[in-house]
Every structure is written in structure tokens, then in C-alpha cells.
Amino acid sequence: KRLKIGTYIPPKENKQSKELAVEIKKEKKKVEFVKNGKPVNATSLDADEKKEIVPEGKSGGKGKNNFEKLMKEIPPIIEIPRDDWPSFYIEEIDRVINRSYEIEKLSDERQANLDEVQTKLRQAIQMKVPQGFRLDAFGSSVNGFGSIRSDFDVCFRYIDNEEKDKVTTKRMIKSISRALHRAGFGNVMPIANAKVPIVKFSMKTNSGEEIEGDISYYNDRALHNTRLLSRYCSWTKDNLLSKLGMFIKKWAKQCEIGDASMGSLSSYAYIILLIHFLQQLQPAPLLPVLQEMGDKEEIMKDGWDVYFCDEEPTPNWSSCNLSVGELFIQFLDYYAKYDWQNEVVQIRQMGPLTKADKKWTSKKMCIEDPFVLDHNLGGRVGNQMFVTILKSFVITREIFFTLSERDLFLENFGGDKDYVIAEENNVGYGIALLSRCRSTLGVVPRVPIRQRNINPRPSRNSVPAQNTGVEHQKTASRKTDAITGGGGGGKSGGVNNKGGRGGGPPNERKQEQITGVEHQ
Ligand code: CTP
Ligand code: MG
């Protein structure tokens, strides 16, 4: 039976939260061994396995030892029963992800601003480059995963490709950069020596919005994978893939594991992780493998086959009807338990691919580009970052599986776990969830925290109904309104009055002022 938001659910036998937390603590204490670099629970091993594995703190070679030490930072993965979850829990997560998508998706206004930037770029470059050229947008502004925060990625190519050989890349990058300077673009920075040379820029549009972006010089590879991602988006209903992808990108940024220039993974790599997961989903995959579908023919570009089935999706192709929240939770579970030691994440074939197959055994994290098969999108992830990424999956999984943030969120608002988090608190709850991941990981904010009023007006849902004796109505927002005057922000998204991060033990958390602030 579908539950109405704000409906009281009579308490049932539920060992969620506190009891479960005690059990988890006990489980963690039992960890005595390290297997394949991961701490494992000794009670779960048989005698032979115990001989083979290394007792904690007594492992082999120097580098390995160091890595194993790092790996001990990752909490063990604990099987957490879902039977005790309130029946409406997943619906709450669905609402958080859906709402986040509605707020952050590329709006028509933002799209108009991007078009304006593209026109101005073209006009500016025309002044310096008399040969015919084209500028094509790629990346998240066109691949289905764009948000209001995304940058604007544009690719420069000559109409007549032979022009490319007449002038050096370095010179061309210099010309484009001068052209942008002259036309009044801000923060113009040429990067000519990169694998794909670019010119970075920013521009204030007529509406006053500041847009950052970069022009890549001949980035055909990105143009192809942009089309592929966009086609994958069309295979799910109700923008499901876009919603999930955007939420995962946001989560990764919050945990500071979503920036390739900082040694972690690019947004693009996370989308590949997501597509792979949805292709491998059991019992019913949500996505097909487009590179194995249709009338396969080789389309060679720069030595790589860029074929994929670009036809309209087959209606009702998948029988998977899992919701966006359920899929997010399963995504966390999948990658927390993923065999990173042996497997390569890829989206071009249904069958598995191993590091040994690719001769990538020296790399910790292997994510194959769908077209440029010798490109490992995780190739730059070092030991420390590998551990941080894995930790993020394990910890976030635990937060979502134990419902630990949910309990604290409700407790803070004077509700208990049997209440449904009200619609109007979706934004606050979403912020609280992601902030909880961030603070549990120990991420120190690197940018100032901005104060923001999330729910300026209390809605009808937030008014507690009279107890009729039949149905007791109450919502999680009640106390928020009392405290903030309607600004129902997430608790862990808030900061304490010492200026620290959201989070910390429950007692400390009680002292925090609920302000509805958001980490930027
Ligand atoms: N790209 C790629 N290989 C990479 C990184 C990026 O081919 N290792 C391409 C992809 O087409 C990607 C695009 O460059 O979509 C832009 O990259 P980026 O700006 O990092 O990601 P977006 O997908 O645009 O996401 P966002 O800007 O929203 O973070
Ligand atoms: Mg981008």
C-alpha cells in the first residue's frame, strides 16, 4: 500500500539504527586479518584461508605493506539486512534524487546562455581564423548529464581537415586564446601541451550568469563518447539515467573524489561506472550494450572502432522496474564490493574483462574508455586516492543501508524513525545525506560555507494534524519550522556555531544550530 507523506506508521519490531549500530561496532572489532589488502572478519574465514592470509599489521613487502596499511582505513563491508527498513524508505530516497534533478538540471535559461556563449565564441574566433571552422558542444551540456554547475565544453575543428596540417597546434591554441582575450572573455588560459590542447575561458552572459568552459582543439574522441552517453540516456524512461548520473556526480564532488585534475575520477568516468552497473544489473539489466547491438560494422576513427547502435530505443526493452533510489543504493553496494583487484569496468561488452586481459595489472582502478581501448579512465588514481574512493563507496553504502543519517535527521526534528520525511524536507534531507558522507569521510571543506535558506515557506505538510486517535499525523519538518521559522534545512548540512562541519556524534549534533546551510 502506498503511504501518504506524513502518515504515521505504527512501530514494529525494528532493530534498525541503535541496535544495529551496536552490532556493527561489534563486527568491526572482530576484524583481525587482511586478505587481498582488505581487512576481513576472521570469523568468516575457514582454517585454510586463515593460513593463507596475513594477520593484520604483519604483511609483506615495503610498498605492499604501505598499501595494506592504507587499505585498513576502509571499513569492512557488513551485510546489513534490509527487512527492517520502513517500507517507504526507498521512496524517500527517490524523492531526494528526483528533487535534486529538478532543481539542478540544465534549464532552458541556462541552455540559452550556453547558446549565447557559443555564438560569441564563434564571432571572436572568426576574427582571427579566416579558414572555415566549426565549434561543437560536447560533454555534459549535450550528453544528458548536465547541471546548472557544469562547465561548457566545446570542440574546435576545421571544416576542411587539411587545414590542420598547415599550422601547428601550439600556434592555433595561441590564436584562439588571443581571439578570446580581444573579445573580452575572462580567465583566458591556453594549455597547449596537454594530450588534448585546450583554451580555458569564462564569460558573463547578458543575463549576468558567469559561464566557465574550455575549447578543445580536435577532441573527436569526446564528440563520439558524448553521442554514446546521450544515446544511453534515451534508453531509460523518465530521465532515469540522467537523474542517477547527476546525483552520482554530485555525491562524488561532495566526497571530493570527482575531479580528475585532483587525482580522482572525472565526471565522465563515474557515468561509465553507472552504465556498466546498469548493464550488469541482475536479474534484469536496465541498459543494453549498444556497442554489441544492431548491424555491427566497423567505423574506424584514429585507429579505434567507434561503432555503436544509434537507433531509437526498443520500447520496454528492459523488464527492470527498480526506482531511482533503489538503483542508487544498489550502485553503492555493487562498487563497494567490486573486485577492483582483478576486474576492469567497461561498457562495450556484456562479458567480463580482466586486468590481466588488458595487461593493466599494475593499476589499482581500471575503467576502460568505450572507444579508445588503451585509455584507462582510472589510470591516474594512486594508492591513496584509490583507498579514498573505495572508502567513499563503503561508507556511503553504510550510511544508506543503516539509515543512520535518516535516524539522526528525524531525531533532530523531534520525529522518530516511523515518520515519513515530508516532501518539503527533500532538499534538506538530501543535503544532510551527502554532508553525512562527506563528514564521515573526514573531508575538510576547502571553500567557505555559504548560508542558504532552503524552504522559505512552511507548507501545509508541516502543520501537525490533530490526533484523532485513528491516524496520527506528523512530519519531520515540524521541529525545523519551530527552529528556523520554516527554513527546513538538513541537519548535517548545517554547521555548528564553532564553524565546523556538519556531523559528529549525536550528542554534539544536538547542540548544533539548524541553519539550513549548504556546503558549496
Ligand atoms: N572526456 C573524455 N575523457 C576523459 C574525460 C572527459 O573523453 N577522461 C570527455 C567526455 O566526453 C566528457 C567531456 O570530455 O563528457 C567533458 O568532461 P568533463 O567536463 O570533465 O565532464 P562532463 O561530462 O562535461 O561533466 P561536468 O562538466 O558536468 O562535470
Ligand atoms: Mg563538462
Coordinates of C-alpha atoms and ligand atoms in Angstrom, one line a residue:
K1 CA 0.0 0.0 0.0
R2 CA 1.4 3.4 -1.0
L3 CA 1.9 5.5 2.0
K4 CA 1.0 9.2 2.1
I5 CA 3.7 11.5 3.2
G6 CA 3.2 12.5 6.8
T7 CA 1.3 9.3 7.6
Y8 CA 2.1 7.7 11.0
I9 CA 3.3 4.1 10.7
P10 CA 2.8 2.1 13.9
P11 CA 6.1 1.0 15.3
K12 CA 7.0 -2.6 14.5
E13 CA 9.8 -4.9 15.6
N14 CA 12.7 -2.9 14.4
K15 CA 16.3 -3.3 15.3
Q16 CA 17.3 -0.6 12.9
S17 CA 19.6 2.2 14.0
K18 CA 20.8 2.0 17.5
E19 CA 20.8 -1.8 18.0
L20 CA 22.2 -2.3 14.5
A21 CA 24.9 0.3 15.2
V22 CA 26.0 -1.7 18.3
E23 CA 26.1 -4.9 16.2
I24 CA 28.1 -3.2 13.5
K25 CA 30.6 -1.9 16.1
K26 CA 31.0 -5.5 17.5
E27 CA 31.5 -6.8 14.0
K28 CA 34.2 -4.2 13.3
K29 CA 36.1 -5.2 16.5
K30 CA 36.3 -8.8 15.1
V31 CA 38.5 -7.7 12.2
E32 CA 41.9 -9.3 12.7
F33 CA 43.1 -10.2 9.3
V34 CA 44.0 -8.7 5.9
K35 CA 43.1 -10.5 2.8
N36 CA 44.0 -9.1 -0.7
G37 CA 44.8 -5.9 1.0
K38 CA 41.4 -5.7 2.7
P39 CA 40.6 -6.1 6.4
V40 CA 38.4 -9.2 6.8
N41 CA 36.4 -10.7 9.6
A42 CA 38.3 -13.6 11.0
T43 CA 35.1 -15.5 11.9
S44 CA 34.1 -15.6 8.3
L45 CA 37.2 -17.5 7.2
D46 CA 37.8 -21.2 7.2
A47 CA 41.1 -22.7 8.5
D48 CA 42.8 -22.9 5.1
E49 CA 42.0 -19.3 4.3
K50 CA 43.4 -18.2 7.7
K51 CA 46.7 -19.8 6.9
E52 CA 46.9 -18.0 3.6
I53 CA 46.0 -14.6 4.7
V54 CA 48.1 -12.2 6.7
P55 CA 47.3 -11.2 10.2
E56 CA 46.7 -7.5 10.4
G57 CA 49.9 -5.5 10.7
K58 CA 52.3 -8.3 9.7
S59 CA 52.1 -8.0 5.9
G60 CA 54.9 -8.5 3.4
G61 CA 57.0 -6.0 1.2
K62 CA 57.5 -2.3 1.8
G63 CA 55.2 -0.8 -0.9
K64 CA 52.7 -3.5 -0.4
N65 CA 52.9 -3.0 3.3
N66 CA 52.2 0.6 3.0
F67 CA 49.3 0.0 0.7
E68 CA 47.8 -2.6 3.0
K69 CA 48.1 -0.1 5.8
L70 CA 46.1 2.3 3.7
M71 CA 43.6 -0.3 2.9
K72 CA 42.9 -0.8 6.6
E73 CA 41.3 2.7 6.6
I74 CA 38.4 1.1 4.6
P75 CA 35.8 -0.2 7.0
P76 CA 34.8 -3.8 6.4
I77 CA 31.7 -4.3 4.3
I78 CA 29.0 -5.5 6.6
E79 CA 25.9 -7.3 5.3
I80 CA 23.0 -5.3 6.5
P81 CA 19.5 -6.8 6.4
R82 CA 17.0 -4.7 4.6
D83 CA 14.0 -6.3 6.2
D84 CA 13.9 -3.7 8.9
W85 CA 13.8 -0.7 6.6
P86 CA 10.5 1.2 6.7
S87 CA 8.5 0.4 3.6
F88 CA 8.7 4.0 2.4
Y89 CA 12.4 4.4 2.8
I90 CA 13.3 3.9 -0.8
E91 CA 10.5 6.3 -1.8
E92 CA 12.2 8.9 0.4
I93 CA 15.5 8.4 -1.4
D94 CA 13.6 8.6 -4.8
R95 CA 12.2 11.9 -3.8
V96 CA 15.6 13.3 -2.8
I97 CA 17.1 12.3 -6.2
N98 CA 14.1 13.4 -8.2
R99 CA 14.1 16.8 -6.5
S100 CA 17.8 17.3 -6.8
Y101 CA 17.4 16.6 -10.6
E102 CA 14.5 19.1 -10.9
I103 CA 16.5 21.8 -9.2
E104 CA 19.8 21.2 -10.9
K105 CA 19.1 20.0 -14.4
L106 CA 20.0 22.2 -17.4
S107 CA 17.2 24.7 -17.5
D108 CA 16.0 26.4 -20.7
E109 CA 17.5 29.6 -19.4
R110 CA 20.9 28.0 -18.9
Q111 CA 20.7 26.5 -22.3
A112 CA 20.0 29.9 -23.8
N113 CA 23.1 31.2 -22.0
L114 CA 25.2 28.4 -23.4
D115 CA 24.0 29.2 -26.9
E116 CA 24.9 32.8 -26.4
V117 CA 28.4 31.8 -25.3
Q118 CA 28.8 29.6 -28.3
T119 CA 27.8 32.4 -30.7
K120 CA 30.2 34.8 -29.0
L121 CA 33.0 32.2 -29.2
R122 CA 32.3 31.8 -32.9
Q123 CA 32.3 35.5 -33.6
A124 CA 35.5 36.0 -31.6
I125 CA 37.4 33.2 -33.3
Q126 CA 36.3 34.3 -36.8
M127 CA 38.2 37.5 -36.4
K128 CA 41.5 35.6 -36.1
V129 CA 40.8 32.4 -38.0
P130 CA 39.7 33.1 -41.6
Q131 CA 39.6 29.4 -42.6
G132 CA 36.2 27.8 -42.1
F133 CA 35.9 26.0 -38.7
R134 CA 33.2 24.6 -36.6
L135 CA 32.6 24.6 -32.9
D136 CA 30.7 21.6 -31.4
A137 CA 29.5 21.4 -27.9
F138 CA 30.3 18.1 -26.1
G139 CA 30.3 16.8 -22.5
S140 CA 27.5 17.4 -20.1
S141 CA 25.8 20.3 -21.9
V142 CA 24.7 17.8 -24.5
N143 CA 25.2 14.3 -23.1
G144 CA 22.2 14.3 -20.8
F145 CA 24.1 14.7 -17.5
G146 CA 24.4 18.5 -17.5
S147 CA 23.6 20.5 -14.4
I148 CA 23.5 24.2 -13.7
R149 CA 27.0 23.8 -12.3
S150 CA 28.5 22.1 -15.3
D151 CA 31.2 23.8 -17.4
F152 CA 30.8 24.3 -21.1
D153 CA 32.9 22.1 -23.3
V154 CA 33.4 23.0 -26.9
C155 CA 35.5 21.4 -29.6
F156 CA 37.2 23.3 -32.4
R157 CA 37.7 21.7 -35.8
Y158 CA 38.3 23.0 -39.3
I159 CA 35.7 22.3 -41.9
D160 CA 38.5 21.3 -44.2
N161 CA 40.6 18.9 -42.1
E162 CA 43.6 19.5 -44.3
E163 CA 43.9 23.0 -42.8
K164 CA 45.0 21.2 -39.6
D165 CA 48.4 20.2 -41.1
K166 CA 49.1 23.8 -42.3
V167 CA 49.5 25.2 -38.8
T168 CA 51.0 23.8 -35.6
T169 CA 48.6 23.1 -32.7
K170 CA 50.6 25.4 -30.4
R171 CA 50.1 28.3 -32.8
M172 CA 46.4 27.6 -33.2
I173 CA 45.9 27.5 -29.5
K174 CA 47.7 30.8 -29.2
S175 CA 45.5 32.3 -31.9
I176 CA 42.3 31.1 -30.3
S177 CA 43.4 32.4 -26.9
R178 CA 44.3 35.8 -28.3
A179 CA 40.9 36.0 -30.1
L180 CA 39.1 35.3 -26.8
H181 CA 41.1 37.9 -25.0
R182 CA 40.4 40.5 -27.5
A183 CA 36.7 39.8 -27.5
G184 CA 36.5 40.3 -23.7
F185 CA 36.3 36.8 -22.4
G186 CA 37.7 36.4 -18.9
N187 CA 40.2 34.0 -17.4
V188 CA 41.6 33.0 -20.8
M189 CA 44.3 30.4 -20.3
P190 CA 45.9 28.4 -23.2
I191 CA 47.1 24.9 -22.3
A192 CA 48.9 23.8 -25.4
N193 CA 50.9 20.9 -24.1
A194 CA 48.1 18.7 -22.9
K195 CA 47.2 15.5 -24.6
V196 CA 44.1 17.4 -25.9
P197 CA 45.2 21.0 -26.1
I198 CA 42.6 23.5 -24.7
V199 CA 41.9 27.1 -24.1
K200 CA 40.0 27.8 -20.8
F201 CA 37.7 30.8 -20.6
S202 CA 34.9 32.3 -18.7
M203 CA 32.1 34.7 -19.9
K204 CA 29.4 36.7 -18.3
T205 CA 26.2 36.4 -20.4
N206 CA 23.7 39.1 -21.0
S207 CA 21.6 37.8 -18.2
G208 CA 24.5 38.1 -15.8
E209 CA 25.4 34.5 -15.5
E210 CA 29.0 33.6 -15.4
I211 CA 29.8 30.6 -17.5
E212 CA 33.1 28.7 -17.4
G213 CA 34.3 26.5 -20.2
D214 CA 37.0 25.3 -22.5
I215 CA 37.6 24.9 -26.1
S216 CA 39.4 21.7 -27.0
Y217 CA 41.4 21.5 -30.2
Y218 CA 40.3 18.4 -32.1
N219 CA 38.7 16.3 -29.4
D220 CA 36.9 13.8 -31.7
R221 CA 37.1 11.1 -29.0
A222 CA 34.9 13.2 -26.7
L223 CA 32.5 14.0 -29.5
H224 CA 31.9 10.3 -30.1
N225 CA 31.5 9.4 -26.4
T226 CA 29.2 12.3 -25.9
R227 CA 26.9 10.9 -28.6
L228 CA 27.1 7.5 -27.0
L229 CA 26.2 8.7 -23.5
S230 CA 23.4 10.8 -24.9
R231 CA 22.0 7.7 -26.7
Y232 CA 22.2 5.7 -23.5
C233 CA 20.1 8.4 -21.8
S234 CA 17.4 7.8 -24.3
W235 CA 17.1 4.1 -23.3
T236 CA 15.6 4.8 -19.8
K237 CA 12.2 6.3 -19.1
D238 CA 11.6 9.5 -17.1
N239 CA 15.2 10.6 -17.4
L240 CA 16.2 7.9 -15.0
L241 CA 19.8 7.6 -16.2
S242 CA 20.3 11.4 -16.2
K243 CA 18.9 11.6 -12.7
L244 CA 21.1 8.9 -11.4
G245 CA 24.2 10.1 -13.2
M246 CA 23.7 13.7 -11.9
F247 CA 23.2 12.5 -8.4
I248 CA 26.3 10.3 -8.5
K249 CA 28.4 13.2 -9.9
K250 CA 27.1 15.4 -7.1
W251 CA 27.9 12.8 -4.5
A252 CA 31.4 12.3 -5.9
K253 CA 32.0 16.0 -5.8
Q254 CA 30.9 16.2 -2.2
C255 CA 33.2 13.4 -1.3
E256 CA 36.0 15.1 -3.3
I257 CA 36.5 12.0 -5.4
G258 CA 35.1 13.6 -8.6
D259 CA 37.8 15.7 -10.1
A260 CA 40.4 14.1 -12.4
S261 CA 42.7 17.1 -12.1
M262 CA 43.0 16.3 -8.4
G263 CA 43.9 12.7 -9.0
S264 CA 40.5 11.2 -8.6
L265 CA 37.9 10.3 -11.3
S266 CA 36.3 12.6 -13.9
S267 CA 32.5 13.0 -14.1
Y268 CA 32.8 11.0 -17.3
A269 CA 34.4 8.1 -15.5
Y270 CA 31.5 8.0 -13.0
I271 CA 29.0 7.8 -15.8
I272 CA 30.9 4.9 -17.3
L273 CA 30.7 3.2 -13.8
L274 CA 27.0 3.8 -13.8
I275 CA 26.3 2.5 -17.3
H276 CA 28.4 -0.6 -16.6
F277 CA 26.4 -1.3 -13.4
L278 CA 23.1 -0.9 -15.2
Q279 CA 24.2 -3.2 -18.0
Q280 CA 25.2 -5.9 -15.4
L281 CA 22.2 -5.5 -13.2
Q282 CA 20.6 -8.8 -12.2
P283 CA 18.1 -10.3 -12.8
A284 CA 17.2 -7.8 -15.5
P285 CA 19.7 -5.3 -16.9
L286 CA 18.4 -1.8 -17.3
L287 CA 20.6 -0.9 -20.2
P288 CA 21.8 -2.8 -23.3
V289 CA 25.3 -2.9 -24.6
L290 CA 25.0 -0.6 -27.6
Q291 CA 28.4 -1.4 -29.0
E292 CA 27.2 -5.0 -29.4
M293 CA 23.8 -4.3 -30.8
G294 CA 22.3 -3.7 -34.2
D295 CA 24.0 -4.2 -37.6
K296 CA 27.6 -4.1 -36.3
E297 CA 30.0 -2.5 -38.7
E298 CA 33.5 -1.2 -38.1
I299 CA 33.7 2.6 -38.1
M300 CA 37.4 3.4 -37.6
K301 CA 38.4 6.8 -36.3
D302 CA 42.0 7.5 -35.3
G303 CA 42.6 3.7 -35.2
W304 CA 39.6 2.9 -32.9
D305 CA 36.3 1.4 -33.7
V306 CA 33.6 4.0 -32.7
Y307 CA 30.6 1.9 -33.8
F308 CA 27.5 1.8 -31.5
C309 CA 23.9 1.2 -32.2
D310 CA 22.5 4.7 -32.6
E311 CA 18.9 3.7 -33.4
E312 CA 15.9 4.7 -31.4
P313 CA 15.5 2.6 -28.3
T314 CA 13.3 -0.5 -28.3
P315 CA 10.2 0.3 -26.2
N316 CA 10.0 -1.7 -23.0
W317 CA 13.3 -3.3 -23.7
S318 CA 14.1 -3.8 -20.0
S319 CA 11.8 -5.5 -17.5
C320 CA 13.7 -3.9 -14.7
N321 CA 11.4 -1.6 -12.8
L322 CA 13.6 -0.6 -9.9
S323 CA 13.3 3.0 -8.8
V324 CA 16.0 5.7 -9.0
G325 CA 16.6 5.5 -5.2
E326 CA 16.8 1.7 -5.2
L327 CA 19.3 1.8 -8.1
F328 CA 21.5 4.4 -6.4
I329 CA 21.6 2.1 -3.3
Q330 CA 22.5 -0.9 -5.4
F331 CA 25.1 1.1 -7.3
L332 CA 26.9 1.8 -4.0
D333 CA 26.6 -1.9 -3.0
Y334 CA 28.0 -3.0 -6.3
Y335 CA 31.1 -0.8 -6.3
A336 CA 31.7 -1.3 -2.5
K337 CA 32.0 -5.0 -3.3
Y338 CA 33.6 -4.7 -6.7
D339 CA 36.6 -6.9 -7.5
W340 CA 38.9 -4.0 -8.2
Q341 CA 41.9 -6.3 -7.8
N342 CA 41.1 -8.3 -11.0
E343 CA 38.3 -6.7 -13.0
V344 CA 38.1 -3.8 -15.5
V345 CA 34.9 -1.7 -15.6
Q346 CA 33.8 -1.4 -19.2
I347 CA 30.6 -0.8 -21.2
R348 CA 31.5 -2.2 -24.6
Q349 CA 30.8 -5.9 -24.0
M350 CA 28.5 -7.9 -21.7
G351 CA 31.2 -10.4 -20.9
P352 CA 33.8 -9.7 -18.2
L353 CA 37.2 -8.1 -18.8
T354 CA 40.1 -8.6 -16.5
K355 CA 43.2 -6.5 -15.8
A356 CA 45.3 -9.5 -16.9
D357 CA 43.5 -9.4 -20.3
K358 CA 44.4 -5.7 -20.7
K359 CA 47.9 -6.0 -19.1
W360 CA 46.8 -3.3 -16.7
T361 CA 47.7 -5.3 -13.6
S362 CA 49.8 -2.5 -12.1
K363 CA 46.9 -0.1 -11.9
K364 CA 44.6 0.0 -8.9
M365 CA 41.5 1.2 -10.6
C366 CA 40.7 0.2 -14.2
I367 CA 37.9 1.8 -16.1
E368 CA 38.2 1.3 -19.9
D369 CA 37.2 4.1 -22.3
P370 CA 34.4 2.7 -24.5
F371 CA 36.2 3.6 -27.7
V372 CA 39.8 4.3 -27.0
L373 CA 40.5 1.0 -25.6
D374 CA 44.0 1.7 -24.4
H375 CA 42.8 4.5 -22.2
N376 CA 42.2 3.7 -18.6
L377 CA 40.0 6.4 -17.1
G378 CA 41.2 5.4 -13.6
G379 CA 44.9 5.2 -14.7
R380 CA 45.9 8.2 -12.7
V381 CA 44.3 7.1 -9.5
G382 CA 47.1 6.4 -7.0
N383 CA 47.1 4.3 -3.9
Q384 CA 45.8 6.9 -1.5
M385 CA 43.0 8.1 -3.9
F386 CA 42.1 4.5 -4.6
V387 CA 41.5 4.0 -0.9
T388 CA 39.6 7.2 -0.6
I389 CA 37.3 6.3 -3.5
L390 CA 36.7 2.8 -2.1
K391 CA 36.1 4.2 1.4
S392 CA 33.5 6.6 -0.1
F393 CA 31.6 3.7 -1.6
V394 CA 31.8 1.6 1.6
I395 CA 30.9 4.5 4.0
T396 CA 28.1 5.9 1.8
R397 CA 26.7 2.4 1.4
E398 CA 26.7 2.0 5.2
I399 CA 25.0 5.4 5.7
F400 CA 22.3 4.5 3.3
F401 CA 21.9 0.9 4.4
T402 CA 21.9 1.5 8.2
L403 CA 19.7 4.6 7.7
S404 CA 22.0 6.3 10.1
E405 CA 21.6 9.7 8.7
R406 CA 17.8 9.3 8.4
D407 CA 17.5 8.4 12.1
L408 CA 19.6 11.5 13.1
F409 CA 17.7 13.7 10.7
L410 CA 14.3 12.7 12.2
E411 CA 15.6 12.7 15.8
N412 CA 16.8 16.2 15.3
F413 CA 13.4 17.3 14.2
G414 CA 11.7 15.6 17.0
G415 CA 10.3 12.8 14.9
D416 CA 11.2 9.1 15.2
K417 CA 12.0 6.6 12.5
D418 CA 8.4 5.7 11.9
Y419 CA 7.6 9.0 10.3
V420 CA 7.9 9.7 6.6
I421 CA 10.2 12.5 5.8
A422 CA 8.0 15.2 4.3
E423 CA 8.2 16.3 0.7
E424 CA 9.2 19.8 1.8
N425 CA 12.3 18.4 3.5
N426 CA 13.6 16.6 0.5
V427 CA 16.2 19.2 -0.2
G428 CA 17.3 19.4 3.5
Y429 CA 17.4 15.6 3.7
G430 CA 19.4 15.4 0.5
I431 CA 22.0 17.9 1.8
A432 CA 22.1 16.1 5.1
L433 CA 22.7 12.7 3.5
L434 CA 25.6 14.0 1.3
S435 CA 27.0 16.0 4.1
R436 CA 27.0 13.0 6.3
C437 CA 29.0 11.1 3.7
R438 CA 31.4 14.0 3.5
S439 CA 31.9 14.4 7.2
T440 CA 32.2 10.7 7.9
L441 CA 34.9 10.6 5.3
G442 CA 36.6 13.5 7.1
V443 CA 36.6 15.8 4.1
V444 CA 37.6 19.2 5.2
P445 CA 35.8 21.9 3.3
R446 CA 38.2 23.8 1.1
V447 CA 35.8 26.6 0.2
P448 CA 33.8 28.8 2.5
I449 CA 30.4 27.7 3.6
R450 CA 27.5 29.8 2.3
Q451 CA 24.3 30.2 4.2
R452 CA 21.1 29.5 2.3
N453 CA 17.5 29.3 3.2
I454 CA 16.2 26.1 1.8
N455 CA 12.5 26.1 2.5
P456 CA 11.4 29.7 2.9
R457 CA 7.8 28.9 3.4
P458 CA 6.4 26.1 5.6
S459 CA 3.9 24.1 3.5
R460 CA 0.7 22.5 4.6
N461 CA 2.5 19.2 5.3
S462 CA 4.5 20.8 8.1
V463 CA 1.4 21.6 10.2
P464 CA 0.8 18.7 12.6
A465 CA -2.7 17.5 12.4
Q466 CA -4.9 16.8 15.4
N467 CA -4.6 13.4 16.9
T468 CA -7.9 11.9 16.1
G469 CA -7.0 8.6 17.7
V470 CA -7.3 6.9 14.3
E471 CA -4.4 8.4 12.5
H472 CA -1.6 10.4 14.0
Q473 CA -0.2 12.9 11.6
K474 CA 3.2 14.4 12.0
T475 CA 6.0 15.2 9.7
A476 CA 9.7 15.5 10.1
S477 CA 9.6 19.2 9.3
R478 CA 7.7 20.2 12.4
K479 CA 10.6 21.0 14.6
T480 CA 12.6 22.5 11.7
D481 CA 9.9 25.1 11.3
A482 CA 9.9 25.8 15.0
I483 CA 13.7 26.3 15.0
T484 CA 14.3 28.1 11.8
G485 CA 11.0 29.7 11.0
G486 CA 10.4 27.5 8.1
G487 CA 13.9 27.1 6.7
G488 CA 13.9 23.3 6.8
G489 CA 17.5 22.6 6.1
G490 CA 19.2 19.3 6.7
K491 CA 20.8 19.0 10.0
S492 CA 24.1 17.6 8.9
G493 CA 24.1 20.1 6.1
G494 CA 24.2 22.7 8.9
V495 CA 27.2 23.9 10.7
N496 CA 27.7 24.2 14.4
N497 CA 28.3 27.5 15.9
K498 CA 32.1 26.8 16.0
G499 CA 32.1 26.9 12.2
G500 CA 32.8 23.2 11.9
R501 CA 31.4 20.7 9.6
G502 CA 28.0 19.1 9.9
G503 CA 28.2 15.6 11.6
G504 CA 29.8 14.3 14.7
P505 CA 28.3 12.2 17.4
P506 CA 24.6 12.6 18.1
N507 CA 25.0 14.4 21.4
E508 CA 27.2 17.0 19.8
R509 CA 24.9 17.2 16.9
K510 CA 22.0 18.1 19.2
Q511 CA 23.9 21.3 20.2
E512 CA 24.2 22.4 16.6
Q513 CA 22.1 25.2 15.3
I514 CA 19.9 24.3 12.4
T515 CA 20.5 26.9 9.8
G516 CA 20.0 25.1 6.5
V517 CA 23.4 25.8 5.1
E518 CA 24.9 24.1 2.2
H519 CA 28.5 23.1 1.5
Q520 CA 29.5 24.5 -1.8
Ligands
CTP1 N1 36.2 13.2 -21.5 C1 36.8 12.1 -22.1 N2 37.8 11.5 -21.3 C2 38.0 11.9 -20.1 C3 37.4 13.0 -19.5 C4 36.4 13.6 -20.3 O1 36.5 11.8 -23.2 N3 39.0 11.3 -19.4 C5 35.1 13.9 -22.4 C6 33.8 13.3 -22.2 O2 33.1 13.5 -23.4 C7 33.2 14.3 -21.2 C8 33.8 15.6 -21.6 O3 35.1 15.3 -22.0 O4 31.8 14.3 -21.2 C9 33.8 16.7 -20.7 O5 34.5 16.3 -19.5 P1 34.1 17.0 -18.1 O6 33.8 18.4 -18.2 O7 35.1 16.5 -17.1 O8 32.8 16.2 -17.7 P2 31.3 16.4 -18.1 O9 30.7 15.1 -18.6 O10 31.1 17.6 -19.0 O11 30.7 16.7 -16.7 P3 30.6 18.1 -15.8 O12 31.3 19.2 -16.6 O13 29.2 18.3 -15.5 O14 31.4 17.7 -14.6
MG2 MG 32.0 19.5 -18.6

